[in-house]
Amino acid sequence: MKRLILLITLIAIVATLAACGAAATPETVTVIETVIVEKEVEGETVTVVETVVVEKEVEVEKEVEVVVTATPEAMEPVVLRYADKAADLGGMDPHFAAATQDRNLVDMIFNALVRYKPGDGSVFEPDLAEALPEPELDGGKQVWTFNLRRGVMCHPSEEVPSYELTAADVVFSLQKSANADTSAYAGEYDGMTVEAVDDYTVKITLDSPISPVLFFPKVSDYAGGFIVCQKAYEAIGAEGFKTHPIGTGPFMFESYSPQEKVTLVANDAYFRGRPLLDGVDYRFMSELNSRELGLLSGELDVANGTAEGIWVERMSKEEGIRVDVYGVGEVATIHFDVTVEPLDNPKVRQAIAYALDRDEFLALFGEPVAENVYSQVPVKFLAGGLTQAEVAELGLEYALDRDKAKELLAEAGYADGFSLKVVSSERESYLKNYQSMQAQLAEIGIDIEIEVVDHSSMHKLIREDVNPIVIYVAWRPNADVYLTRFYHSDSIVVTGAKPDTNFSHYDQIDDLIEAARIEQNPDKQVELWKEAQIKILEDMVAYPLQYQSQVTARNVNVDYGHELKSALALYPQITENTRIIK
């Protein structure tokens, strides 16, 4: 019996690959088969080995190279953590922002036609405007024409998507600033009309010409000069806008946690370029110790300090911490309500002035952060103030003399003294001055009861006229603004035509303020400002105490992006150039 015995040897030609795993897959390959057969060869049956080449589909196990690409680590957002000395927010509508924490926040969220150069409040530069204009006269009126930057985008919100800011927003904003119902700074905009020439041109007309030094603050990034986005404001509503502001600035509002913090995020569409920071956590921490510990532990990047030379010296010695002492110097002044008993008697007000010791107040703060002042306008910083020598020569220094103070009280019918109740902010710059006044006046029989409230509440209450004596700490950009807002009858709290911060209810220097405002000769203008302040001191409407510089501590890795000389926003200014160097 003939049998065919087939022995098949499979020889596969396979390319070897570098691999991390293997898989069997069908594939057509070339193979060599060796076949053993029996054949008839010359009449005989013999075994023959034959080799044939064929193609077959077989399953080939391949090594598969798996290339693994590492997933990049997610970068942590760079968020600056700033601790303010207030207990909570007041509001972020820039036209009502009076408390320092509110001013700080709106500075990051909004722009104006003109801005004070970051870190140097003595220099004006264009902001939303392309350039600083020169005024023109038209029929006796002064005209300022601003050409707006193009491509400035309003922050997006749930109510209104982002849109380009135009002249309509500027007109709306400045008209809002001039309205006492929608602004705390309405008095600054009397005699001003604003109109849109086209989408990118705004014309501002003043009934009475004024100098650039008085005009630019009205349209700058300070108080009423901030520009809001009209569509967003109208969609959110006046009340909602206080805690959900929409502007054009380098940072956008994200969230507000009452008594905890406001969170801001970078504005990717900012017209000066995306900020180097991804955001800012603005925290409310009224306790100095908490701010200090947070900074030293690395939980904070920047923190408000306290206006005390001893604190500055101590913190400056801490490793990795830098303390900045800078302007502007806010002036602390004691204002007397001349319409309420017994302060309606000039002798009582003069008695209080003679009972107070400026040096005792100054010792609470010390160098290099504070210095005595002798007039409402700080002569060290602004034209129109009075020096110590000038007021002493006029007999208006009110140097400490408690015997004279007691005599004046007796002449006024208050030999046994009297009692008053006041509210004070929890901030050191306020509370320390109130407490020192309380102790000093006790020496002549005047009892002052102090109720301490949070900073925002104090601002609200004193504007409701609850205090017969108000200590107010403030900076204003020029003598006209100081005198107008604190001593013009239109600015009397509650009852004034444009209520502001005239806590004294004083109405005796309106003519001097108005004459100085329109005076084009700088020397005559200064003399009018001085004359107004001499009258204030003669009537002892207000007692100037000291100026207090700003004090802020930071981690040395924080770079503000500008030299820090002075800031009208009353904090170091966080801009698109601020960064944290790791």
PDB file of C-alpha atoms in Angstrom, residues 31-219:
ATOM      1  CA  VAL A  31       6.433  30.008   3.600  1.00  0.00           C
ATOM      2  CA  ILE A  32       8.679  27.172   2.484  1.00  0.00           C
ATOM      3  CA  GLU A  33       7.121  23.683   2.638  1.00  0.00           C
ATOM      4  CA  THR A  34       9.258  20.543   2.710  1.00  0.00           C
ATOM      5  CA  VAL A  35       7.282  17.589   1.286  1.00  0.00           C
ATOM      6  CA  ILE A  36       8.295  13.894   1.475  1.00  0.00           C
ATOM      7  CA  VAL A  37       6.665  11.768  -1.213  1.00  0.00           C
ATOM      8  CA  GLU A  38       7.043   8.334  -2.749  1.00  0.00           C
ATOM      9  CA  LYS A  39       7.693   8.413  -6.506  1.00  0.00           C
ATOM     10  CA  GLU A  40       8.292   5.968  -9.304  1.00  0.00           C
ATOM     11  CA  VAL A  41      11.867   6.447 -10.396  1.00  0.00           C
ATOM     12  CA  GLU A  42      13.098   4.124 -13.153  1.00  0.00           C
ATOM     13  CA  GLY A  43      10.537   1.559 -12.244  1.00  0.00           C
ATOM     14  CA  GLU A  44      11.177   1.695  -8.560  1.00  0.00           C
ATOM     15  CA  THR A  45       9.308   3.333  -5.761  1.00  0.00           C
ATOM     16  CA  VAL A  46      11.559   5.706  -3.839  1.00  0.00           C
ATOM     17  CA  THR A  47      11.170   8.360  -1.150  1.00  0.00           C
ATOM     18  CA  VAL A  48      11.829  11.857  -2.412  1.00  0.00           C
ATOM     19  CA  VAL A  49      12.101  15.147  -0.545  1.00  0.00           C
ATOM     20  CA  GLU A  50      10.746  18.157  -2.412  1.00  0.00           C
ATOM     21  CA  THR A  51      10.736  21.819  -1.429  1.00  0.00           C
ATOM     22  CA  VAL A  52       8.006  24.193  -2.577  1.00  0.00           C
ATOM     23  CA  VAL A  53       7.350  27.910  -1.904  1.00  0.00           C
ATOM     24  CA  VAL A  54       3.751  28.946  -1.221  1.00  0.00           C
ATOM     25  CA  GLU A  55       1.760  31.859   0.265  1.00  0.00           C
ATOM     26  CA  LYS A  56      -0.575  31.093   3.165  1.00  0.00           C
ATOM     27  CA  GLU A  57      -2.777  33.058   5.523  1.00  0.00           C
ATOM     28  CA  VAL A  58      -1.690  32.238   9.037  1.00  0.00           C
ATOM     29  CA  GLU A  59      -2.033  33.835  12.457  1.00  0.00           C
ATOM     30  CA  VAL A  60       1.184  35.579  13.318  1.00  0.00           C
ATOM     31  CA  GLU A  61       1.927  36.729  16.812  1.00  0.00           C
ATOM     32  CA  LYS A  62       3.409  40.213  16.597  1.00  0.00           C
ATOM     33  CA  GLU A  63       5.156  42.197  19.239  1.00  0.00           C
ATOM     34  CA  VAL A  64       3.559  45.637  19.290  1.00  0.00           C
ATOM     35  CA  GLU A  65       5.561  48.634  20.426  1.00  0.00           C
ATOM     36  CA  VAL A  66       3.484  50.775  22.761  1.00  0.00           C
ATOM     37  CA  VAL A  67       4.621  54.372  22.978  1.00  0.00           C
ATOM     38  CA  VAL A  68       3.507  56.007  26.224  1.00  0.00           C
ATOM     39  CA  THR A  69       3.467  59.808  26.323  1.00  0.00           C
ATOM     40  CA  ALA A  70       3.620  61.340  29.807  1.00  0.00           C
ATOM     41  CA  THR A  71       0.590  63.539  30.666  1.00  0.00           C
ATOM     42  CA  PRO A  72       1.804  67.047  31.534  1.00  0.00           C
ATOM     43  CA  GLU A  73       1.186  68.018  35.117  1.00  0.00           C
ATOM     44  CA  ALA A  74      -1.595  70.612  35.405  1.00  0.00           C
ATOM     45  CA  MET A  75      -0.186  74.004  36.348  1.00  0.00           C
ATOM     46  CA  GLU A  76      -1.614  75.479  39.538  1.00  0.00           C
ATOM     47  CA  PRO A  77      -3.245  78.865  38.942  1.00  0.00           C
ATOM     48  CA  VAL A  78      -1.106  81.734  40.173  1.00  0.00           C
ATOM     49  CA  VAL A  79      -3.432  83.554  42.557  1.00  0.00           C
ATOM     50  CA  LEU A  80      -2.280  86.428  44.748  1.00  0.00           C
ATOM     51  CA  ARG A  81      -3.731  86.224  48.268  1.00  0.00           C
ATOM     52  CA  TYR A  82      -4.257  89.701  49.697  1.00  0.00           C
ATOM     53  CA  ALA A  83      -5.506  90.342  53.240  1.00  0.00           C
ATOM     54  CA  ASP A  84      -7.237  93.628  53.995  1.00  0.00           C
ATOM     55  CA  LYS A  85      -7.800  95.037  57.476  1.00  0.00           C
ATOM     56  CA  ALA A  86     -11.558  95.381  57.024  1.00  0.00           C
ATOM     57  CA  ALA A  87     -14.136  92.929  58.335  1.00  0.00           C
ATOM     58  CA  ASP A  88     -16.211  92.859  55.159  1.00  0.00           C
ATOM     59  CA  LEU A  89     -17.043  94.446  51.857  1.00  0.00           C
ATOM     60  CA  GLY A  90     -18.999  97.665  51.610  1.00  0.00           C
ATOM     61  CA  GLY A  91     -19.821  97.580  47.907  1.00  0.00           C
ATOM     62  CA  MET A  92     -18.147  97.473  44.499  1.00  0.00           C
ATOM     63  CA  ASP A  93     -20.191 100.064  42.659  1.00  0.00           C
ATOM     64  CA  PRO A  94     -17.229 102.394  42.076  1.00  0.00           C
ATOM     65  CA  HIS A  95     -19.370 105.526  42.430  1.00  0.00           C
ATOM     66  CA  PHE A  96     -20.172 104.590  46.025  1.00  0.00           C
ATOM     67  CA  ALA A  97     -16.799 103.075  46.950  1.00  0.00           C
ATOM     68  CA  ALA A  98     -15.679 105.110  49.961  1.00  0.00           C
ATOM     69  CA  ALA A  99     -14.141 102.535  52.329  1.00  0.00           C
ATOM     70  CA  THR A 100     -10.564 101.562  51.576  1.00  0.00           C
ATOM     71  CA  GLN A 101     -11.322  97.916  50.800  1.00  0.00           C
ATOM     72  CA  ASP A 102     -13.963  98.986  48.282  1.00  0.00           C
ATOM     73  CA  ARG A 103     -11.560 101.419  46.621  1.00  0.00           C
ATOM     74  CA  ASN A 104      -8.929  98.689  46.376  1.00  0.00           C
ATOM     75  CA  LEU A 105     -11.276  96.261  44.650  1.00  0.00           C
ATOM     76  CA  VAL A 106     -12.779  98.676  42.138  1.00  0.00           C
ATOM     77  CA  ASP A 107      -9.248  99.741  41.195  1.00  0.00           C
ATOM     78  CA  MET A 108      -8.664  96.223  39.827  1.00  0.00           C
ATOM     79  CA  ILE A 109     -12.043  95.888  38.098  1.00  0.00           C
ATOM     80  CA  PHE A 110     -12.636  99.260  36.400  1.00  0.00           C
ATOM     81  CA  ASN A 111     -10.876 101.836  34.241  1.00  0.00           C
ATOM     82  CA  ALA A 112     -11.398 105.554  33.640  1.00  0.00           C
ATOM     83  CA  LEU A 113     -10.683 107.993  30.851  1.00  0.00           C
ATOM     84  CA  VAL A 114      -7.514 109.001  32.677  1.00  0.00           C
ATOM     85  CA  ARG A 115      -5.538 107.175  35.324  1.00  0.00           C
ATOM     86  CA  TYR A 116      -2.976 107.982  37.962  1.00  0.00           C
ATOM     87  CA  LYS A 117       0.195 106.191  36.961  1.00  0.00           C
ATOM     88  CA  PRO A 118       0.355 102.901  38.913  1.00  0.00           C
ATOM     89  CA  GLY A 119       2.595 103.413  41.914  1.00  0.00           C
ATOM     90  CA  ASP A 120       2.917 107.167  41.413  1.00  0.00           C
ATOM     91  CA  GLY A 121      -0.161 109.246  42.181  1.00  0.00           C
ATOM     92  CA  SER A 122       1.529 112.463  41.050  1.00  0.00           C
ATOM     93  CA  VAL A 123       1.377 111.579  37.346  1.00  0.00           C
ATOM     94  CA  PHE A 124      -1.652 111.460  35.020  1.00  0.00           C
ATOM     95  CA  GLU A 125      -1.665 109.241  31.942  1.00  0.00           C
ATOM     96  CA  PRO A 126      -4.292 108.035  29.423  1.00  0.00           C
ATOM     97  CA  ASP A 127      -6.428 105.034  30.383  1.00  0.00           C
ATOM     98  CA  LEU A 128      -9.522 104.409  28.258  1.00  0.00           C
ATOM     99  CA  ALA A 129      -8.616 107.576  26.351  1.00  0.00           C
ATOM    100  CA  GLU A 130      -5.914 107.427  23.701  1.00  0.00           C
ATOM    101  CA  ALA A 131      -4.264 110.607  24.974  1.00  0.00           C
ATOM    102  CA  LEU A 132      -4.626 113.443  27.479  1.00  0.00           C
ATOM    103  CA  PRO A 133      -6.507 116.221  25.657  1.00  0.00           C
ATOM    104  CA  GLU A 134      -5.928 119.962  25.755  1.00  0.00           C
ATOM    105  CA  PRO A 135      -9.009 122.057  26.595  1.00  0.00           C
ATOM    106  CA  GLU A 136     -10.616 124.514  24.216  1.00  0.00           C
ATOM    107  CA  LEU A 137     -12.840 127.512  24.925  1.00  0.00           C
ATOM    108  CA  ASP A 138     -16.214 127.743  23.206  1.00  0.00           C
ATOM    109  CA  GLY A 139     -18.445 130.697  24.074  1.00  0.00           C
ATOM    110  CA  GLY A 140     -16.848 131.077  27.496  1.00  0.00           C
ATOM    111  CA  LYS A 141     -17.214 127.382  28.267  1.00  0.00           C
ATOM    112  CA  GLN A 142     -14.372 124.884  28.484  1.00  0.00           C
ATOM    113  CA  VAL A 143     -14.456 121.808  26.234  1.00  0.00           C
ATOM    114  CA  TRP A 144     -12.420 118.639  26.705  1.00  0.00           C
ATOM    115  CA  THR A 145     -12.581 116.090  23.867  1.00  0.00           C
ATOM    116  CA  PHE A 146     -11.506 112.489  24.509  1.00  0.00           C
ATOM    117  CA  ASN A 147     -10.783 109.949  21.774  1.00  0.00           C
ATOM    118  CA  LEU A 148     -11.403 106.436  23.124  1.00  0.00           C
ATOM    119  CA  ARG A 149      -9.295 103.344  22.595  1.00  0.00           C
ATOM    120  CA  ARG A 150     -10.890 100.816  20.273  1.00  0.00           C
ATOM    121  CA  GLY A 151     -11.310  97.191  21.203  1.00  0.00           C
ATOM    122  CA  VAL A 152     -11.798  97.713  24.944  1.00  0.00           C
ATOM    123  CA  MET A 153     -14.089  94.902  26.044  1.00  0.00           C
ATOM    124  CA  CYS A 154     -16.552  94.862  28.928  1.00  0.00           C
ATOM    125  CA  HIS A 155     -16.327  91.803  31.148  1.00  0.00           C
ATOM    126  CA  PRO A 156     -18.875  89.095  30.312  1.00  0.00           C
ATOM    127  CA  SER A 157     -21.636  88.194  32.756  1.00  0.00           C
ATOM    128  CA  GLU A 158     -24.573  85.825  32.918  1.00  0.00           C
ATOM    129  CA  GLU A 159     -26.866  88.704  32.040  1.00  0.00           C
ATOM    130  CA  VAL A 160     -24.831  90.293  29.223  1.00  0.00           C
ATOM    131  CA  PRO A 161     -22.047  88.782  27.100  1.00  0.00           C
ATOM    132  CA  SER A 162     -18.846  90.730  26.587  1.00  0.00           C
ATOM    133  CA  TYR A 163     -19.160  93.719  24.276  1.00  0.00           C
ATOM    134  CA  GLU A 164     -16.996  96.620  23.159  1.00  0.00           C
ATOM    135  CA  LEU A 165     -17.085  99.697  25.363  1.00  0.00           C
ATOM    136  CA  THR A 166     -18.074 102.865  23.497  1.00  0.00           C
ATOM    137  CA  ALA A 167     -18.768 106.533  24.131  1.00  0.00           C
ATOM    138  CA  ALA A 168     -22.302 105.609  25.239  1.00  0.00           C
ATOM    139  CA  ASP A 169     -20.861 103.797  28.298  1.00  0.00           C
ATOM    140  CA  VAL A 170     -18.720 106.807  29.158  1.00  0.00           C
ATOM    141  CA  VAL A 171     -21.647 109.234  28.914  1.00  0.00           C
ATOM    142  CA  PHE A 172     -23.833 106.916  30.988  1.00  0.00           C
ATOM    143  CA  SER A 173     -21.138 106.551  33.660  1.00  0.00           C
ATOM    144  CA  LEU A 174     -20.371 110.238  34.110  1.00  0.00           C
ATOM    145  CA  GLN A 175     -24.063 111.084  34.194  1.00  0.00           C
ATOM    146  CA  LYS A 176     -24.472 108.394  36.843  1.00  0.00           C
ATOM    147  CA  SER A 177     -21.606 109.980  38.805  1.00  0.00           C
ATOM    148  CA  ALA A 178     -23.370 113.345  38.683  1.00  0.00           C
ATOM    149  CA  ASN A 179     -26.612 111.943  40.094  1.00  0.00           C
ATOM    150  CA  ALA A 180     -26.879 111.963  43.899  1.00  0.00           C
ATOM    151  CA  ASP A 181     -29.177 108.928  43.738  1.00  0.00           C
ATOM    152  CA  THR A 182     -26.539 106.822  41.974  1.00  0.00           C
ATOM    153  CA  SER A 183     -23.281 108.292  43.244  1.00  0.00           C
ATOM    154  CA  ALA A 184     -21.623 109.477  46.433  1.00  0.00           C
ATOM    155  CA  TYR A 185     -19.579 111.977  44.423  1.00  0.00           C
ATOM    156  CA  ALA A 186     -22.288 113.920  42.614  1.00  0.00           C
ATOM    157  CA  GLY A 187     -21.056 117.280  43.896  1.00  0.00           C
ATOM    158  CA  GLU A 188     -17.910 116.935  41.816  1.00  0.00           C
ATOM    159  CA  TYR A 189     -19.832 117.116  38.544  1.00  0.00           C
ATOM    160  CA  ASP A 190     -21.840 120.325  38.874  1.00  0.00           C
ATOM    161  CA  GLY A 191     -21.719 122.440  35.746  1.00  0.00           C
ATOM    162  CA  MET A 192     -20.534 119.566  33.552  1.00  0.00           C
ATOM    163  CA  THR A 193     -22.277 118.115  30.498  1.00  0.00           C
ATOM    164  CA  VAL A 194     -21.160 114.991  28.662  1.00  0.00           C
ATOM    165  CA  GLU A 195     -22.057 113.924  25.144  1.00  0.00           C
ATOM    166  CA  ALA A 196     -21.037 111.269  22.618  1.00  0.00           C
ATOM    167  CA  VAL A 197     -19.802 112.763  19.352  1.00  0.00           C
ATOM    168  CA  ASP A 198     -19.550 109.264  17.867  1.00  0.00           C
ATOM    169  CA  ASP A 199     -18.833 105.754  19.170  1.00  0.00           C
ATOM    170  CA  TYR A 200     -15.233 106.625  20.013  1.00  0.00           C
ATOM    171  CA  THR A 201     -15.370 110.335  20.851  1.00  0.00           C
ATOM    172  CA  VAL A 202     -16.631 111.966  24.054  1.00  0.00           C
ATOM    173  CA  LYS A 203     -17.000 115.707  24.595  1.00  0.00           C
ATOM    174  CA  ILE A 204     -17.124 117.126  28.128  1.00  0.00           C
ATOM    175  CA  THR A 205     -18.172 120.747  28.548  1.00  0.00           C
ATOM    176  CA  LEU A 206     -17.668 122.768  31.736  1.00  0.00           C
ATOM    177  CA  ASP A 207     -19.702 125.898  32.398  1.00  0.00           C
ATOM    178  CA  SER A 208     -16.677 127.451  34.128  1.00  0.00           C
ATOM    179  CA  PRO A 209     -13.099 126.753  32.972  1.00  0.00           C
ATOM    180  CA  ILE A 210     -10.782 125.052  35.453  1.00  0.00           C
ATOM    181  CA  SER A 211      -7.137 123.997  35.370  1.00  0.00           C
ATOM    182  CA  PRO A 212      -6.060 120.463  34.332  1.00  0.00           C
ATOM    183  CA  VAL A 213      -4.996 119.751  37.921  1.00  0.00           C
ATOM    184  CA  LEU A 214      -8.634 120.205  38.996  1.00  0.00           C
ATOM    185  CA  PHE A 215     -10.260 118.626  35.940  1.00  0.00           C
ATOM    186  CA  PHE A 216      -8.370 115.365  35.461  1.00  0.00           C
ATOM    187  CA  PRO A 217      -9.246 113.970  38.931  1.00  0.00           C
ATOM    188  CA  LYS A 218     -12.935 114.161  37.940  1.00  0.00           C
ATOM    189  CA  VAL A 219     -12.375 111.740  35.046  1.00  0.00           C
TER     190      VAL A 219
END
